mmCIF file of C-alpha atoms in Angstrom:
data_model
loop_
_atom_site.group_PDB
_atom_site.id
_atom_site.type_symbol
_atom_site.label_atom_id
_atom_site.label_comp_id
_atom_site.label_asym_id
_atom_site.label_seq_id
_atom_site.Cartn_x
_atom_site.Cartn_y
_atom_site.Cartn_z
ATOM 1 C CA MET A 117 0.000 0.000 0.000
ATOM 2 C CA LYS A 118 2.756 2.362 0.903
ATOM 3 C CA ARG A 119 4.552 1.420 -2.229
ATOM 4 C CA CYS A 120 1.529 2.233 -4.427
ATOM 5 C CA ARG A 121 1.137 5.597 -2.720
ATOM 6 C CA ARG A 122 4.816 6.405 -3.326
ATOM 7 C CA VAL A 123 4.484 5.444 -6.993
ATOM 8 C CA MET A 124 1.452 7.744 -7.417
ATOM 9 C CA GLN A 125 3.319 10.647 -5.779
ATOM 10 C CA ASP A 126 6.292 10.093 -8.056
ATOM 11 C CA ARG A 127 3.993 10.101 -11.084
ATOM 12 C CA ARG A 128 2.344 13.333 -9.888
ATOM 13 C CA ARG A 129 5.725 14.997 -9.481
ATOM 14 C CA ALA A 130 6.796 13.850 -12.931
ATOM 15 C CA GLY A 131 3.659 15.416 -14.412
ATOM 16 C CA GLY A 132 5.074 19.039 -14.152
ATOM 17 C CA PHE A 133 3.914 22.237 -12.407
ATOM 18 C CA THR A 134 0.385 22.946 -11.386
ATOM 19 C CA LEU A 135 -1.540 25.932 -12.774
ATOM 20 C CA LEU A 136 -1.272 27.733 -9.470
ATOM 21 C CA GLU A 137 2.505 27.300 -9.413
ATOM 22 C CA LEU A 138 2.743 28.662 -12.961
ATOM 23 C CA LEU A 139 0.628 31.707 -12.061
ATOM 24 C CA ILE A 140 2.826 32.452 -9.059
ATOM 25 C CA ALA A 141 5.991 32.127 -11.160
ATOM 26 C CA VAL A 142 4.615 34.439 -13.884
ATOM 27 C CA THR A 143 3.575 37.009 -11.261
ATOM 28 C CA LEU A 144 7.018 36.981 -9.682
ATOM 29 C CA MET A 145 8.732 37.315 -13.061
ATOM 30 C CA SER A 146 6.465 40.247 -14.007
ATOM 31 C CA ALA A 147 7.262 42.022 -10.737
ATOM 32 C CA LEU A 148 10.990 41.487 -11.235
ATOM 33 C CA ALA A 149 10.794 42.733 -14.828
ATOM 34 C CA LEU A 150 8.891 45.861 -13.732
ATOM 35 C CA MET A 151 11.419 46.652 -10.999
ATOM 36 C CA SER A 152 14.296 46.078 -13.412
ATOM 37 C CA TRP A 153 12.714 48.393 -16.010
ATOM 38 C CA ARG A 154 12.198 51.152 -13.444
ATOM 39 C CA ALA A 155 15.779 50.825 -12.243
ATOM 40 C CA LEU A 156 17.089 50.944 -15.802
ATOM 41 C CA ASP A 157 14.905 53.971 -16.614
ATOM 42 C CA SER A 158 16.204 55.800 -13.526
ATOM 43 C CA LEU A 159 19.763 54.943 -14.491
ATOM 44 C CA ILE A 160 19.300 56.294 -18.034
ATOM 45 C CA ASP A 161 17.647 59.473 -16.731
ATOM 46 C CA ALA A 162 20.473 60.029 -14.246
ATOM 47 C CA ARG A 163 23.053 59.524 -16.993
ATOM 48 C CA GLU A 164 21.302 62.091 -19.212
ATOM 49 C CA ARG A 165 21.233 64.636 -16.366
ATOM 50 C CA ILE A 166 24.918 64.066 -15.664
ATOM 51 C CA THR A 167 25.723 64.429 -19.379
ATOM 52 C CA ARG A 168 23.807 67.710 -19.619
ATOM 53 C CA ALA A 169 25.481 69.053 -16.483
ATOM 54 C CA SER A 170 28.869 67.981 -17.819
ATOM 55 C CA ASP A 171 28.229 69.723 -21.159
ATOM 56 C CA ASP A 172 27.147 72.920 -19.379
ATOM 57 C CA LEU A 173 30.221 72.838 -17.165
ATOM 58 C CA ARG A 174 32.522 72.220 -20.157
ATOM 59 C CA GLU A 175 30.914 75.158 -21.976
ATOM 60 C CA LEU A 176 31.622 77.481 -19.039
ATOM 61 C CA VAL A 177 35.176 76.177 -18.648
ATOM 62 C CA VAL A 178 35.878 76.982 -22.311
ATOM 63 C CA ALA A 179 34.252 80.431 -21.950
ATOM 64 C CA PHE A 180 36.278 81.289 -18.843
ATOM 65 C CA ALA A 181 39.477 80.051 -20.482
ATOM 66 C CA GLN A 182 38.867 82.351 -23.464
ATOM 67 C CA LEU A 183 38.063 85.283 -21.170
ATOM 68 C CA GLU A 184 41.235 84.676 -19.180
ATOM 69 C CA GLU A 185 43.257 84.615 -22.404
ATOM 70 C CA ASP A 186 41.704 87.905 -23.563
ATOM 71 C CA LEU A 187 42.515 89.588 -20.252
ATOM 72 C CA ARG A 188 46.055 88.222 -20.195
ATOM 73 C CA ARG A 189 46.721 89.628 -23.675
ATOM 74 C CA ALA A 190 45.126 92.946 -22.695
ATOM 75 C CA TRP A 191 47.665 93.660 -19.944
ATOM 76 C CA PRO A 192 50.572 94.709 -22.267
ATOM 77 C CA VAL A 193 48.277 97.148 -24.106
ATOM 78 C CA ARG A 194 48.477 99.514 -21.108
ATOM 79 C CA LEU A 195 52.016 100.378 -22.266
ATOM 80 C CA ILE A 196 50.692 101.684 -25.594
ATOM 81 C CA ASP A 197 49.148 105.124 -26.003
ATOM 82 C CA ALA A 198 45.908 103.776 -27.418
ATOM 83 C CA GLY A 199 43.812 106.771 -26.423
ATOM 84 C CA ARG A 200 41.502 104.610 -24.295
ATOM 85 C CA ALA A 201 41.658 102.139 -21.411
ATOM 86 C CA ALA A 202 42.867 98.660 -22.260
ATOM 87 C CA VAL A 203 40.113 97.107 -20.102
ATOM 88 C CA ALA A 204 36.840 98.888 -19.368
ATOM 89 C CA LEU A 205 33.337 98.115 -18.149
ATOM 90 C CA VAL A 206 30.607 100.136 -19.810
ATOM 91 C CA PRO A 207 26.848 100.200 -19.152
ATOM 92 C CA ASP A 208 24.871 98.323 -21.746
ATOM 93 C CA GLY A 209 22.792 100.861 -23.604
ATOM 94 C CA ASP A 210 21.413 98.933 -26.579
ATOM 95 C CA GLY A 211 18.501 97.168 -24.903
ATOM 96 C CA ARG A 212 20.084 93.783 -24.331
ATOM 97 C CA ASP A 213 19.091 91.775 -21.263
ATOM 98 C CA THR A 214 22.232 92.218 -19.196
ATOM 99 C CA ILE A 215 19.988 93.224 -16.245
ATOM 100 C CA GLY A 216 22.265 96.180 -15.631
ATOM 101 C CA GLY A 217 25.344 93.992 -15.651
ATOM 102 C CA GLY A 218 27.173 95.982 -18.300
ATOM 103 C CA VAL A 219 29.580 94.984 -21.043
ATOM 104 C CA LEU A 220 33.276 94.120 -20.895
ATOM 105 C CA ASP A 221 35.200 96.090 -23.536
ATOM 106 C CA LEU A 222 38.934 95.500 -23.955
ATOM 107 C CA LEU A 223 41.880 95.791 -26.304
ATOM 108 C CA ARG A 224 44.191 92.824 -26.666
ATOM 109 C CA GLU A 225 47.155 91.711 -28.684
ATOM 110 C CA ALA A 226 45.905 90.090 -31.861
ATOM 111 C CA PRO A 227 46.836 86.407 -32.233
ATOM 112 C CA ALA A 228 49.545 85.655 -34.765
ATOM 113 C CA VAL A 229 47.147 83.546 -36.848
ATOM 114 C CA ALA A 230 45.032 86.664 -37.520
ATOM 115 C CA ALA A 231 47.578 87.766 -40.112
ATOM 116 C CA LEU A 232 47.042 84.499 -41.976
ATOM 117 C CA ALA A 233 43.242 84.740 -42.020
ATOM 118 C CA PRO A 234 41.434 85.045 -45.388
ATOM 119 C CA GLY A 235 41.314 88.677 -46.477
ATOM 120 C CA ALA A 236 44.172 89.712 -44.157
ATOM 121 C CA ALA A 237 46.147 91.044 -47.108
ATOM 122 C CA ALA A 238 43.297 93.436 -47.873
ATOM 123 C CA ALA A 239 43.249 94.871 -44.355
ATOM 124 C CA SER A 240 44.149 98.514 -43.934
ATOM 125 C CA ASP A 241 47.674 99.600 -43.042
ATOM 126 C CA PRO A 242 46.628 100.937 -39.599
ATOM 127 C CA ALA A 243 45.024 97.592 -38.760
ATOM 128 C CA ARG A 244 48.194 95.708 -39.692
ATOM 129 C CA ALA A 245 50.440 98.160 -37.861
ATOM 130 C CA SER A 246 48.557 98.173 -34.566
ATOM 131 C CA GLY A 247 48.453 94.413 -34.083
ATOM 132 C CA LEU A 248 45.485 94.909 -31.754
ATOM 133 C CA GLN A 249 41.985 93.538 -31.511
ATOM 134 C CA ARG A 250 38.981 95.042 -29.809
ATOM 135 C CA VAL A 251 37.005 92.404 -27.914
ATOM 136 C CA VAL A 252 33.576 92.842 -26.336
ATOM 137 C CA TRP A 253 31.830 90.360 -24.023
ATOM 138 C CA ARG A 254 28.074 90.850 -23.785
ATOM 139 C CA LEU A 255 24.837 89.051 -22.956
ATOM 140 C CA ASP A 256 22.335 88.968 -25.816
ATOM 141 C CA ARG A 257 18.954 87.294 -25.318
ATOM 142 C CA GLY A 258 20.240 84.736 -22.840
ATOM 143 C CA ARG A 259 23.423 83.990 -24.757
ATOM 144 C CA LEU A 260 26.893 85.088 -23.715
ATOM 145 C CA GLU A 261 28.689 86.368 -26.807
ATOM 146 C CA ARG A 262 32.205 87.463 -27.671
ATOM 147 C CA GLY A 263 32.760 89.933 -30.504
ATOM 148 C CA PHE A 264 36.131 90.887 -31.934
ATOM 149 C CA VAL A 265 37.498 93.044 -34.733
ATOM 150 C CA ALA A 266 40.842 94.562 -35.730
ATOM 151 C CA TRP A 267 41.475 97.865 -33.929
ATOM 152 C CA TRP A 268 43.766 100.855 -34.330
ATOM 153 C CA PRO A 269 43.698 104.381 -32.866
ATOM 154 C CA GLY A 270 40.919 106.344 -34.491
ATOM 155 C CA SER A 271 38.906 103.300 -35.613
ATOM 156 C CA ALA A 272 35.173 103.125 -34.949
ATOM 157 C CA GLU A 273 34.282 102.470 -31.327
ATOM 158 C CA THR A 274 30.848 100.966 -31.967
ATOM 159 C CA LEU A 275 30.608 97.198 -32.201
ATOM 160 C CA ARG A 276 27.536 95.876 -33.987
ATOM 161 C CA PRO A 277 26.843 92.616 -35.822
ATOM 162 C CA ALA A 278 29.006 91.973 -38.864
ATOM 163 C CA SER A 279 26.064 92.659 -41.160
ATOM 164 C CA ASP A 280 25.836 96.222 -39.789
ATOM 165 C CA VAL A 281 29.442 97.326 -39.463
ATOM 166 C CA GLN A 282 32.421 96.687 -41.687
ATOM 167 C CA ALA A 283 36.018 97.562 -41.011
ATOM 168 C CA PRO A 284 38.167 98.875 -43.889
ATOM 169 C CA GLY A 285 39.047 96.077 -46.264
ATOM 170 C CA GLY A 286 35.741 94.284 -45.655
ATOM 171 C CA ALA A 287 36.700 92.631 -42.363
ATOM 172 C CA GLY A 288 33.505 92.712 -40.301
ATOM 173 C CA VAL A 289 32.944 92.145 -36.615
ATOM 174 C CA THR A 290 32.823 88.482 -35.681
ATOM 175 C CA TRP A 291 30.401 87.465 -32.932
ATOM 176 C CA GLN A 292 30.934 84.110 -31.259
ATOM 177 C CA PRO A 293 28.252 82.416 -29.138
ATOM 178 C CA VAL A 294 30.102 81.338 -26.001
ATOM 179 C CA ALA A 295 27.473 80.048 -23.553
ATOM 180 C CA ALA A 296 23.701 79.656 -23.780
ATOM 181 C CA GLY A 297 21.018 79.677 -21.128
ATOM 182 C CA VAL A 298 22.468 82.605 -19.149
ATOM 183 C CA ASP A 299 19.741 84.481 -17.244
ATOM 184 C CA SER A 300 21.769 87.526 -16.191
ATOM 185 C CA ILE A 301 25.332 88.752 -15.947
ATOM 186 C CA ALA A 302 27.194 91.326 -13.878
ATOM 187 C CA TRP A 303 30.735 92.635 -14.196
ATOM 188 C CA ARG A 304 33.034 94.371 -11.716
ATOM 189 C CA ALA A 305 36.547 95.739 -12.201
ATOM 190 C CA TYR A 306 39.225 96.051 -9.545
ATOM 191 C CA LEU A 307 41.282 99.241 -9.523
ATOM 192 C CA PRO A 308 44.173 99.648 -7.069
ATOM 193 C CA GLY A 309 43.270 102.187 -4.409
ATOM 194 C CA ARG A 310 39.557 102.150 -5.310
ATOM 195 C CA GLY A 311 38.523 98.524 -4.971
ATOM 196 C CA TRP A 312 35.733 96.922 -6.975
ATOM 197 C CA LEU A 313 33.823 99.207 -9.338
ATOM 198 C CA GLY A 314 30.798 98.474 -11.484
ATOM 199 C CA PRO A 315 30.079 99.508 -15.086
ATOM 200 C CA GLY A 316 30.185 103.267 -15.558
ATOM 201 C CA GLN A 317 32.164 103.925 -12.365
ATOM 202 C CA ARG A 318 35.538 105.473 -13.082
ATOM 203 C CA ALA A 319 38.778 105.904 -11.206
ATOM 204 C CA GLU A 320 39.961 109.334 -10.144
ATOM 205 C CA ASP A 321 43.044 108.841 -12.307
ATOM 206 C CA PRO A 322 42.023 107.589 -15.800
ATOM 207 C CA ALA A 323 45.511 106.142 -16.217
ATOM 208 C CA THR A 324 44.951 103.651 -13.365
ATOM 209 C CA PRO A 325 44.887 100.209 -15.013
ATOM 210 C CA VAL A 326 42.317 97.561 -14.173
ATOM 211 C CA THR A 327 44.063 94.663 -12.421
ATOM 212 C CA GLY A 328 41.128 92.343 -11.839
ATOM 213 C CA ILE A 329 37.784 91.430 -13.406
ATOM 214 C CA GLU A 330 34.870 89.686 -11.709
ATOM 215 C CA ILE A 331 32.070 88.055 -13.652
ATOM 216 C CA ALA A 332 28.901 86.902 -11.889
ATOM 217 C CA LEU A 333 26.288 85.103 -13.950
ATOM 218 C CA ILE A 334 23.089 83.258 -13.169
ATOM 219 C CA ARG A 335 22.494 80.126 -15.181
ATOM 220 C CA GLY A 336 19.847 77.537 -14.490
ATOM 221 C CA GLY A 337 19.022 79.173 -11.168
ATOM 222 C CA GLN A 338 22.629 78.943 -9.968
ATOM 223 C CA ARG A 339 24.886 81.931 -9.376
ATOM 224 C CA ILE A 340 28.427 81.444 -10.652
ATOM 225 C CA VAL A 341 31.161 83.916 -9.747
ATOM 226 C CA ARG A 342 34.677 83.921 -11.198
ATOM 227 C CA VAL A 343 37.511 86.388 -10.597
ATOM 228 C CA PHE A 344 40.320 86.911 -13.118
ATOM 229 C CA SER A 345 43.645 88.659 -12.729
ATOM 230 C CA VAL A 346 44.474 91.066 -15.550
ATOM 231 C CA ARG A 347 48.139 91.221 -14.626
ATOM 232 C CA ASP A 348 50.830 88.867 -15.918
#
């Protein structure tokens, strides 16, 4: 009798899973698949956020590196009688959304490759002789821009888009988009003996050179402040 019962149990086991066991297994597999999908979706979303933040940070690093290079090349210009300050902050008066932050306007040594640029042979003699560039940093509709053009004493002091202003020889102003998504910007200049001054504020002695520049910008709700030395 016991032997017959054991044989029947062995046959029942050999028959496979019951319907209830299959339903439980399918339910468990569905729950595991759902949890795995949610974890994978969170991982992908986190990776995208990190990538965007990394791209934004890289964009600012490149912008600050270019600004530092402009200021470093502006320092020797103080030794030249250019008829204007090598580095100046001016109020923005053309309606752009700087939120009162002003515009950085500087003269710098032109890079050596500028002489090899297309159309360089057609540039005017004063432009070739000065070896200087005028560079302006501004905020235009949420985008930080850098404009540059060849400069010499007596050249036009107004920088507008290349379609509006042309230097002699047909070399227009070049505007470079540097960083997007900037909500506001503010500049300050450091003058020895006076401290930090905003756009439009001037030193008692116009010959006093600017030795430091501070840029404060708001981007994505975060305030970013960077200070640059203008000296060698």
